[in-house]
PDB file of C-alpha atoms in Angstrom:
ATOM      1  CA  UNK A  60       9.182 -41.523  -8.570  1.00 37.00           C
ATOM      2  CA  UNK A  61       6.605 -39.354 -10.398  1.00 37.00           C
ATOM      3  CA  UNK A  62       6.334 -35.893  -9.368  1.00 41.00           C
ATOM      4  CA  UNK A  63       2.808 -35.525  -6.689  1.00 41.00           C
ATOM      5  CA  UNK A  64       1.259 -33.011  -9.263  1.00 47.00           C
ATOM      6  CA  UNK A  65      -0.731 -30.501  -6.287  1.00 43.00           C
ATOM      7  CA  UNK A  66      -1.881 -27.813  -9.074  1.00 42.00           C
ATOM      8  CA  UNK A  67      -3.958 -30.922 -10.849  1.00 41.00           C
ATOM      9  CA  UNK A  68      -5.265 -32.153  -7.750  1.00 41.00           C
ATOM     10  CA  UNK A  69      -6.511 -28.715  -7.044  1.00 43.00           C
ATOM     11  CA  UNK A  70      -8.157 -28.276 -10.327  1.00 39.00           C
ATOM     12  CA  UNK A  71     -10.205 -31.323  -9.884  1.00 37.00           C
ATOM     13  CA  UNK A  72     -10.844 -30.186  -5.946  1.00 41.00           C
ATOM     14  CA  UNK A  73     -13.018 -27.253  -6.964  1.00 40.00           C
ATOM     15  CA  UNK A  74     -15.202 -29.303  -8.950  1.00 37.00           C
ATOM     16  CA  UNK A  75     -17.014 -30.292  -5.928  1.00 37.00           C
ATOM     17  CA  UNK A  76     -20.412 -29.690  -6.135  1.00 34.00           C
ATOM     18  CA  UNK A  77     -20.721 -28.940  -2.418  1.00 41.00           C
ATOM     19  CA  UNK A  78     -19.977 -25.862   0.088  1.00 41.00           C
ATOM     20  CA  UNK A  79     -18.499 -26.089   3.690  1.00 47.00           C
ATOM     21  CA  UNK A  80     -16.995 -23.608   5.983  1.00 58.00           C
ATOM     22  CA  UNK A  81     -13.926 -24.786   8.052  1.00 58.00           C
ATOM     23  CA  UNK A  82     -16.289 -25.784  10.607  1.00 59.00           C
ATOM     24  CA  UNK A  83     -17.997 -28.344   8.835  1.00 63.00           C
ATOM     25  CA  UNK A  84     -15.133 -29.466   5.640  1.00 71.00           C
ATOM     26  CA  UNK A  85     -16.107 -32.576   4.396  1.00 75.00           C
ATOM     27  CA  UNK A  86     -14.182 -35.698   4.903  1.00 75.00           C
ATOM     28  CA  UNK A  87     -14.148 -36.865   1.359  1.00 77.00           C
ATOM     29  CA  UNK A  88     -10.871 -37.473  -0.248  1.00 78.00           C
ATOM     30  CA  UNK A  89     -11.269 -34.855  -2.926  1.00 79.00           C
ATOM     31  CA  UNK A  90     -12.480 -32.230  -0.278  1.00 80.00           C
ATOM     32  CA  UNK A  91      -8.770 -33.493   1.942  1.00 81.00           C
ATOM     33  CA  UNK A  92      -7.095 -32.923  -1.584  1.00 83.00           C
ATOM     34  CA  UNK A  93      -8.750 -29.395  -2.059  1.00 83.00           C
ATOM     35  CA  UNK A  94      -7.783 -28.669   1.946  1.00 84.00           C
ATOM     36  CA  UNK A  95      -3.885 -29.844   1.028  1.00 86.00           C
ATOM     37  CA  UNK A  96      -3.967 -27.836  -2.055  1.00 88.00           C
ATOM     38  CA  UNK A  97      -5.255 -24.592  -0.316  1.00 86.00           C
ATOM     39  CA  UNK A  98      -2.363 -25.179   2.613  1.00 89.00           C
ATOM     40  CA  UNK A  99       0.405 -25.506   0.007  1.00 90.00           C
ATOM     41  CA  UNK A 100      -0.914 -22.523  -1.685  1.00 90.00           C
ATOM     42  CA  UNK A 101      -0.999 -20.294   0.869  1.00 90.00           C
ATOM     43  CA  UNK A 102       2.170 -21.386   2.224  1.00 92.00           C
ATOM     44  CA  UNK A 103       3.787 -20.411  -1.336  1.00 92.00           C
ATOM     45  CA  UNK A 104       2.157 -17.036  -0.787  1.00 90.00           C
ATOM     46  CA  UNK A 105       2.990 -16.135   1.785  1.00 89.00           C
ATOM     47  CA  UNK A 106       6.588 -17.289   1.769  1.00 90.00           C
ATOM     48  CA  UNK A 107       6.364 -15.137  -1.577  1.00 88.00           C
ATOM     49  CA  UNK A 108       6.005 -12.127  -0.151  1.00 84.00           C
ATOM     50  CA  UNK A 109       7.979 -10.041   2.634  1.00 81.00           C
ATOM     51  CA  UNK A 110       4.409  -8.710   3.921  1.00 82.00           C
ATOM     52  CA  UNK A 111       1.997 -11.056   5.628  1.00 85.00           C
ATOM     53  CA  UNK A 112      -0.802  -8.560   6.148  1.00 85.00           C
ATOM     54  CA  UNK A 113      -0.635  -7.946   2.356  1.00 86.00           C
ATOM     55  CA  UNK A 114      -0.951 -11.987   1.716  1.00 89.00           C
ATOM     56  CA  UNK A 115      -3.785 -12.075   4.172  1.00 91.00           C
ATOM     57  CA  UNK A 116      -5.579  -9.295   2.566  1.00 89.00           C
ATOM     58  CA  UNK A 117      -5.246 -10.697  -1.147  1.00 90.00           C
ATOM     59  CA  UNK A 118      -6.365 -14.175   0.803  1.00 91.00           C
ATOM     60  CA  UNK A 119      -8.987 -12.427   2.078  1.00 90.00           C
ATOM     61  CA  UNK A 120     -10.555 -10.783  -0.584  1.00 89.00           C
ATOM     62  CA  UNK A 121     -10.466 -13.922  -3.297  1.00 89.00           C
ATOM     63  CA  UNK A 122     -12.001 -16.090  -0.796  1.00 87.00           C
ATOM     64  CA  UNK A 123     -14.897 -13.525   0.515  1.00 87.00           C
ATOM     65  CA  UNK A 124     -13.964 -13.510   3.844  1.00 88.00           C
ATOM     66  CA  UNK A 125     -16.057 -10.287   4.381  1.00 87.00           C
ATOM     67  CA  UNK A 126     -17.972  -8.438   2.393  1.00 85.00           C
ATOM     68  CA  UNK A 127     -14.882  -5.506   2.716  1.00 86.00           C
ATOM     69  CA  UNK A 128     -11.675  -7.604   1.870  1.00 83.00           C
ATOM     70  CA  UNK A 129      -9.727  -5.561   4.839  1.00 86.00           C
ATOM     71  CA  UNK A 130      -7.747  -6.673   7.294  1.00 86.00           C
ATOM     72  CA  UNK A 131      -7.652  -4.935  10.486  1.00 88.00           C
ATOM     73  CA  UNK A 132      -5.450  -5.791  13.414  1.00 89.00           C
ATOM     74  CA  UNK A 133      -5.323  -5.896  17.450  1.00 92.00           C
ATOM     75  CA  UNK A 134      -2.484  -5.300  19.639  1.00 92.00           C
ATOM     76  CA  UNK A 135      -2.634  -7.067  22.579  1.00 91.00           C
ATOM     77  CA  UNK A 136      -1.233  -4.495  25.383  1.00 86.00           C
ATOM     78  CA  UNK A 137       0.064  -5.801  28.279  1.00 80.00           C
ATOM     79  CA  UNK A 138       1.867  -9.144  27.454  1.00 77.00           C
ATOM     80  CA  UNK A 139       5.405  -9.346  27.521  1.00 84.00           C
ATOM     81  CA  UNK A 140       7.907 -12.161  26.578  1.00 90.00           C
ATOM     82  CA  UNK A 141      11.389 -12.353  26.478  1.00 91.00           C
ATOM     83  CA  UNK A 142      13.605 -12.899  23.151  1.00 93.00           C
ATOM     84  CA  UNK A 143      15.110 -16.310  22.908  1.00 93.00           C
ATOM     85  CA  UNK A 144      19.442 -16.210  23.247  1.00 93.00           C
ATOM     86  CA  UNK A 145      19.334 -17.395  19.753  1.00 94.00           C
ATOM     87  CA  UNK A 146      17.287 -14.808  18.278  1.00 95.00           C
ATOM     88  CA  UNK A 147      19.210 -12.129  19.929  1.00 95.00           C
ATOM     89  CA  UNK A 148      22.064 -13.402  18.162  1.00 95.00           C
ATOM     90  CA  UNK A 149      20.214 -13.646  14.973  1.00 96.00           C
ATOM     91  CA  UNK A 150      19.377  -9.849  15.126  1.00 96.00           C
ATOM     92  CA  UNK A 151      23.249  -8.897  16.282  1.00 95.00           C
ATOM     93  CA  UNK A 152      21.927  -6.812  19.401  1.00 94.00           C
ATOM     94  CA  UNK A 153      23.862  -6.801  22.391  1.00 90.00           C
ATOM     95  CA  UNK A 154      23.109  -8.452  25.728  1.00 87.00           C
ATOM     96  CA  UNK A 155      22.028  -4.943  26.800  1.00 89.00           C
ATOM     97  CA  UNK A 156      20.208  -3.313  23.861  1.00 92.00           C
ATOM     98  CA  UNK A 157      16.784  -3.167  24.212  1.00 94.00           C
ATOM     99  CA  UNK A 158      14.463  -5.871  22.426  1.00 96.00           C
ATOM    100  CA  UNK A 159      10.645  -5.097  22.220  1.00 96.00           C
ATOM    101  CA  UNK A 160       7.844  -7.718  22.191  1.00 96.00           C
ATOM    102  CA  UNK A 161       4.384  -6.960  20.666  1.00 95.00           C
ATOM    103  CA  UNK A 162       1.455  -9.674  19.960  1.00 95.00           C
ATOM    104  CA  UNK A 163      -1.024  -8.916  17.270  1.00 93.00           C
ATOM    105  CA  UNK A 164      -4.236 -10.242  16.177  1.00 95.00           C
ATOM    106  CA  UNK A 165      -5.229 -10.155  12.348  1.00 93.00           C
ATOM    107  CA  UNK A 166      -8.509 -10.148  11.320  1.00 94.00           C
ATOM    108  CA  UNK A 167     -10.679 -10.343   7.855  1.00 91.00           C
ATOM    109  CA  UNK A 168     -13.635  -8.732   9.038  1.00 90.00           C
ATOM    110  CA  UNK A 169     -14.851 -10.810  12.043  1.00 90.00           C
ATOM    111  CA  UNK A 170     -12.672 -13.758  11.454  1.00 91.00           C
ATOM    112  CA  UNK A 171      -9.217 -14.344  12.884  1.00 94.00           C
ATOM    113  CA  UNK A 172      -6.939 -15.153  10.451  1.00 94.00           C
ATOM    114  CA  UNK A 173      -3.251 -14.991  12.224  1.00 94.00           C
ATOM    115  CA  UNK A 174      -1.370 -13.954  15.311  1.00 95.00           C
ATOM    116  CA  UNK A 175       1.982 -12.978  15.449  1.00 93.00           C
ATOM    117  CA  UNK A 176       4.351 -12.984  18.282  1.00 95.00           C
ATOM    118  CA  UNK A 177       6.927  -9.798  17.206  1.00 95.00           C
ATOM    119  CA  UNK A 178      10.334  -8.986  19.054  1.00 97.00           C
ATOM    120  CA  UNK A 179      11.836  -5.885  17.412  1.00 97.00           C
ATOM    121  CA  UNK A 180      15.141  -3.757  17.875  1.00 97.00           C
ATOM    122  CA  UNK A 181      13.546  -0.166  18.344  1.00 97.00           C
ATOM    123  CA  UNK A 182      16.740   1.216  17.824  1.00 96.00           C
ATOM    124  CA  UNK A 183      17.157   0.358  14.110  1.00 97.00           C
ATOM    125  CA  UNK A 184      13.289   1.550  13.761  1.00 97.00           C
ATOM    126  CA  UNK A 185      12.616   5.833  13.327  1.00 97.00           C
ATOM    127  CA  UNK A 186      10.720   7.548  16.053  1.00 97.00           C
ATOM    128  CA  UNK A 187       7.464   7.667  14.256  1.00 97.00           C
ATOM    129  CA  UNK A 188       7.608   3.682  13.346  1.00 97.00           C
ATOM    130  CA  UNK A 189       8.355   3.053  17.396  1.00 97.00           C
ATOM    131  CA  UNK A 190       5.272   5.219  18.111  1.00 96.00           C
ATOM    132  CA  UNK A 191       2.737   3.267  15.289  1.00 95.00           C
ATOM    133  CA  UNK A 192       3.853   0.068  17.123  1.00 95.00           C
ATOM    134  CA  UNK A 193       3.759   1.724  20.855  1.00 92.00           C
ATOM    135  CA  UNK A 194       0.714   3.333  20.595  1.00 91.00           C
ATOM    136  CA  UNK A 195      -1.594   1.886  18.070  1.00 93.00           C
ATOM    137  CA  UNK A 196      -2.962  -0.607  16.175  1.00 92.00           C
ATOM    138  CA  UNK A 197      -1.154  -0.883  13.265  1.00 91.00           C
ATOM    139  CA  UNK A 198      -0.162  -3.994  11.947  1.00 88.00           C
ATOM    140  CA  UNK A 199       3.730  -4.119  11.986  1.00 91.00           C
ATOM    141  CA  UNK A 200       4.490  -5.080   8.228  1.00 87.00           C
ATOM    142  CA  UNK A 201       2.558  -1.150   7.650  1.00 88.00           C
ATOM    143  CA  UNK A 202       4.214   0.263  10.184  1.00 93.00           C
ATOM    144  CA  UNK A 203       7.678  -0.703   9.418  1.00 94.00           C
ATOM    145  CA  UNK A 204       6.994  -0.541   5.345  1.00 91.00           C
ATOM    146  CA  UNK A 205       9.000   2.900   4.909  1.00 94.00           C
ATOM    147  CA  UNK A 206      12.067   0.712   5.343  1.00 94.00           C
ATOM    148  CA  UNK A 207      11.207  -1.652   2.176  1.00 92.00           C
ATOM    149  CA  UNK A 208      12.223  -4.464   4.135  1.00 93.00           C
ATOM    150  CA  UNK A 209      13.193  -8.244   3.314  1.00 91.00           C
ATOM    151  CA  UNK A 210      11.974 -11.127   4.922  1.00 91.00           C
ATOM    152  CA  UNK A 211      13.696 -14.208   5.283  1.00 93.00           C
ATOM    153  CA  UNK A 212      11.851 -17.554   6.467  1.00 93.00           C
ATOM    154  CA  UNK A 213      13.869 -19.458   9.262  1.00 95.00           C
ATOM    155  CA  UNK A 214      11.146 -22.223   9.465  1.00 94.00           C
ATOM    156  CA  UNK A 215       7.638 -23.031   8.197  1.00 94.00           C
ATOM    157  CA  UNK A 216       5.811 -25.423   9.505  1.00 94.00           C
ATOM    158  CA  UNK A 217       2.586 -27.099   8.355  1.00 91.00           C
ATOM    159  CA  UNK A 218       0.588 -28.358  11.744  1.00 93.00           C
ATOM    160  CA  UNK A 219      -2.347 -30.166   9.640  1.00 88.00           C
ATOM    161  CA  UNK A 220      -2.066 -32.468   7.232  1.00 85.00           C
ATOM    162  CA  UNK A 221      -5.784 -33.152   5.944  1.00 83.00           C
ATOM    163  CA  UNK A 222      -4.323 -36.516   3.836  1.00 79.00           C
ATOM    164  CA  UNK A 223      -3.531 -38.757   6.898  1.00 72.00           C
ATOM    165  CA  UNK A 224      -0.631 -41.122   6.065  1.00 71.00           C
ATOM    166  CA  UNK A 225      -1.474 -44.150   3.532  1.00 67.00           C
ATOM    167  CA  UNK A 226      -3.819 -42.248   2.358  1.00 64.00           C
ATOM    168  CA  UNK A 227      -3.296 -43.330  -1.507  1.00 61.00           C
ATOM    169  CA  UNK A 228      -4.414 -46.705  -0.193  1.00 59.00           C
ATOM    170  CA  UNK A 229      -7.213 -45.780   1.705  1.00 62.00           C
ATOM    171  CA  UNK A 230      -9.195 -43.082  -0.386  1.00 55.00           C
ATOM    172  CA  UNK A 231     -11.925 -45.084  -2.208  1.00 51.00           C
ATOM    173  CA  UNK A 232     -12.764 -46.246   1.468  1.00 55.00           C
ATOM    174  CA  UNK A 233     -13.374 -42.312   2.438  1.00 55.00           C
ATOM    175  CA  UNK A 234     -16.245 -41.138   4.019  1.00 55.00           C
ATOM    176  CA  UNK A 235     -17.977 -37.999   2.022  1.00 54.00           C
ATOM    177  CA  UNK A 236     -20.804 -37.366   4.275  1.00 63.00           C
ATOM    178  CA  UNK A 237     -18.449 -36.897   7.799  1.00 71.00           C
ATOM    179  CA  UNK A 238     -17.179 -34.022   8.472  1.00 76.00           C
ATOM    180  CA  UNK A 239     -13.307 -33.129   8.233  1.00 78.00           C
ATOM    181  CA  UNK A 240     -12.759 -31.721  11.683  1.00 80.00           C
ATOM    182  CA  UNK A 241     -10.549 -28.629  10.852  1.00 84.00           C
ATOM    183  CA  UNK A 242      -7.759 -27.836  13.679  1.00 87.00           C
ATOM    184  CA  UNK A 243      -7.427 -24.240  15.485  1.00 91.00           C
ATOM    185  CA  UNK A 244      -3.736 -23.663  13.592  1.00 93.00           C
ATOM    186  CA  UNK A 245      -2.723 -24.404   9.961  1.00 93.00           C
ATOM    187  CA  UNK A 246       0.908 -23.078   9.539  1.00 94.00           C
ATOM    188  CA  UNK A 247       3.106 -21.516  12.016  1.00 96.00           C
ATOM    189  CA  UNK A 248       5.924 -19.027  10.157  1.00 95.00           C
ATOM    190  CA  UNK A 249       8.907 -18.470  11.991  1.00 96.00           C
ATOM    191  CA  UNK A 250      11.149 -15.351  10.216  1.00 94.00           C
ATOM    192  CA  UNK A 251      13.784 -12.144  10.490  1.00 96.00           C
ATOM    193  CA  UNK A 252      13.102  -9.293   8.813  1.00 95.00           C
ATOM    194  CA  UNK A 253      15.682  -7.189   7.255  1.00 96.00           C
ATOM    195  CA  UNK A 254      16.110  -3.229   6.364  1.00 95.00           C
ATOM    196  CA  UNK A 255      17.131  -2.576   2.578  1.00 92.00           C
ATOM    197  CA  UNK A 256      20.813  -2.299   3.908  1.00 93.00           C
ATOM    198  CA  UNK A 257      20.519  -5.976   5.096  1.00 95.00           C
ATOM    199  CA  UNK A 258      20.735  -4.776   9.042  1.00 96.00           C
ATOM    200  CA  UNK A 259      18.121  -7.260  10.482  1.00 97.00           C
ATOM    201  CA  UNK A 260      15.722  -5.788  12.800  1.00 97.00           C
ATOM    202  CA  UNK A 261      12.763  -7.906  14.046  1.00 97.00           C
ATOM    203  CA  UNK A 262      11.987 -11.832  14.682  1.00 97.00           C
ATOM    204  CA  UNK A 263       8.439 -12.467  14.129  1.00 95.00           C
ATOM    205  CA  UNK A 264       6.483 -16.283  14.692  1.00 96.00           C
ATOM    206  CA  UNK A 265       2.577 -15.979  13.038  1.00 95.00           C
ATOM    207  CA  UNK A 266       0.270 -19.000  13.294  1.00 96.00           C
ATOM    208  CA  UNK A 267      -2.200 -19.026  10.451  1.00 95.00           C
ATOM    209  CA  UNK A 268      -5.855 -20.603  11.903  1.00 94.00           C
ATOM    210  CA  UNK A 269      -8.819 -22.309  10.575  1.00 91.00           C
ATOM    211  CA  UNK A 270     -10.821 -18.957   9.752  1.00 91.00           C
ATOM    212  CA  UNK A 271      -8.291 -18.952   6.674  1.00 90.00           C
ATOM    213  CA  UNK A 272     -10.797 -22.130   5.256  1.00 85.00           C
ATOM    214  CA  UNK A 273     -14.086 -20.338   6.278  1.00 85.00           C
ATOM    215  CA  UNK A 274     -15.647 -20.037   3.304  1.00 78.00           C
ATOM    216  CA  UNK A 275     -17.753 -22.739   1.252  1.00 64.00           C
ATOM    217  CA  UNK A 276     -15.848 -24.396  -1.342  1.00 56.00           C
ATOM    218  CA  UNK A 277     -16.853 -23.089  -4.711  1.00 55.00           C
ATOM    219  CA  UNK A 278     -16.141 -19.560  -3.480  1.00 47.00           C
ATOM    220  CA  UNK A 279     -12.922 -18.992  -5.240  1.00 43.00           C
ATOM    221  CA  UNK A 280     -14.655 -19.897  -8.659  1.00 41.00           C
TER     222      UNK A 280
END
């Protein structure tokens, strides 16, 4: 069978004449190719590097997000949830060595662009890393980065598919002038993060939401 060719489909995607924020993505079937394309390609990215924030920000400023391409993050104190048996066995920490949770919010200018759920071994961290991530803001790929850290995917997961199945069959009957309802959550990454010295020292799940596709459609010309 011949090889689905996505980096063709996505040249003739951004042709489209028209502009749409994820909000209001057409339903046409070049607009569902152009959505597909921009899933895969983020995926790629950000499976490419051991960063997310660093993705998001490149993501952030090719598409316009905000007129500063910056993302800034928010911790959300207070919520606590325990480490799953299997990922305490993933990290190598005993029953009885402390595992810290922390929930963050990523954002390209007003827009939410990810969360991430975060259990980390605060031993393996140094004290002024454990402070960054107690005490402030700072997203945890920056405040960990002294440790040139590897990342190493466990799962990821694509929760929309804008081609609907049979949809090689169906496209000339596509309607161009509905709209292409876009869901909350695009990708959900599921990873462990590892120091230099391969000693692996934090779990982390992000979900990737529809504010990635807010922007209209010729903005990455």
């Amino acid at each position: 069978m011949k090889r689905f060719n996505w980096i063709s489909l996505a040249i003739v995607a951004l042709a489209l004449p028209s502009a749409a924020f994820a909000d209001e993505w057409p339903a046409s079937f070049l607009a569902r190719v152009e959505a597909m394309a921009l899933i895969e390609t983020l995926n790629a990215e950000l499976l490419s590097n051991p960063s997310a924030t660093v993705t998001l920000e490149r993501w952030c400023g090719a598409h316009r997000l905000a007129a500063e391409p910056k993302i800034s993050a928010h911790l959300l104190r207070g919520e606590d949830q325990q480490i799953a048996p299997e990922d305490r066995r993933r990290l190598a920490v005993a029953a009885d060595e402390p595992v810290r949770y922390r929930r963050m919010q990523l954002f390209c200018g007003d827009k939410l662009l990810s969360e991430a759920d975060n259990w980390y071994v605060p031993g393996r961290l140094t004290p002024e890393m454990n402070r960054l991530l107690d005490q402030t803001d700072t997203p945890f790929g920056r405040a960990v980065k002294d440790l040139d850290f590897q990342r190493q995917t466990l799962k990821a997961t694509a929760l929309w598919r804008p081609l609907p199945e049979g949809w090689e069959l169906e496209a000339a009957q596509q309607d161009g002038t509905a709209s292409l309802p876009v869901p909350d959550h695009l990708l959900e990454h599921r990873a462990i993060l590892y120091t230099k010295a391969r000693v692996p020292f934090s779990i982390v799940v992000e979900t990737y939401s529809r504010h990635m596709f807010d922007f209209p459609l010729d903005a990455a010309k």
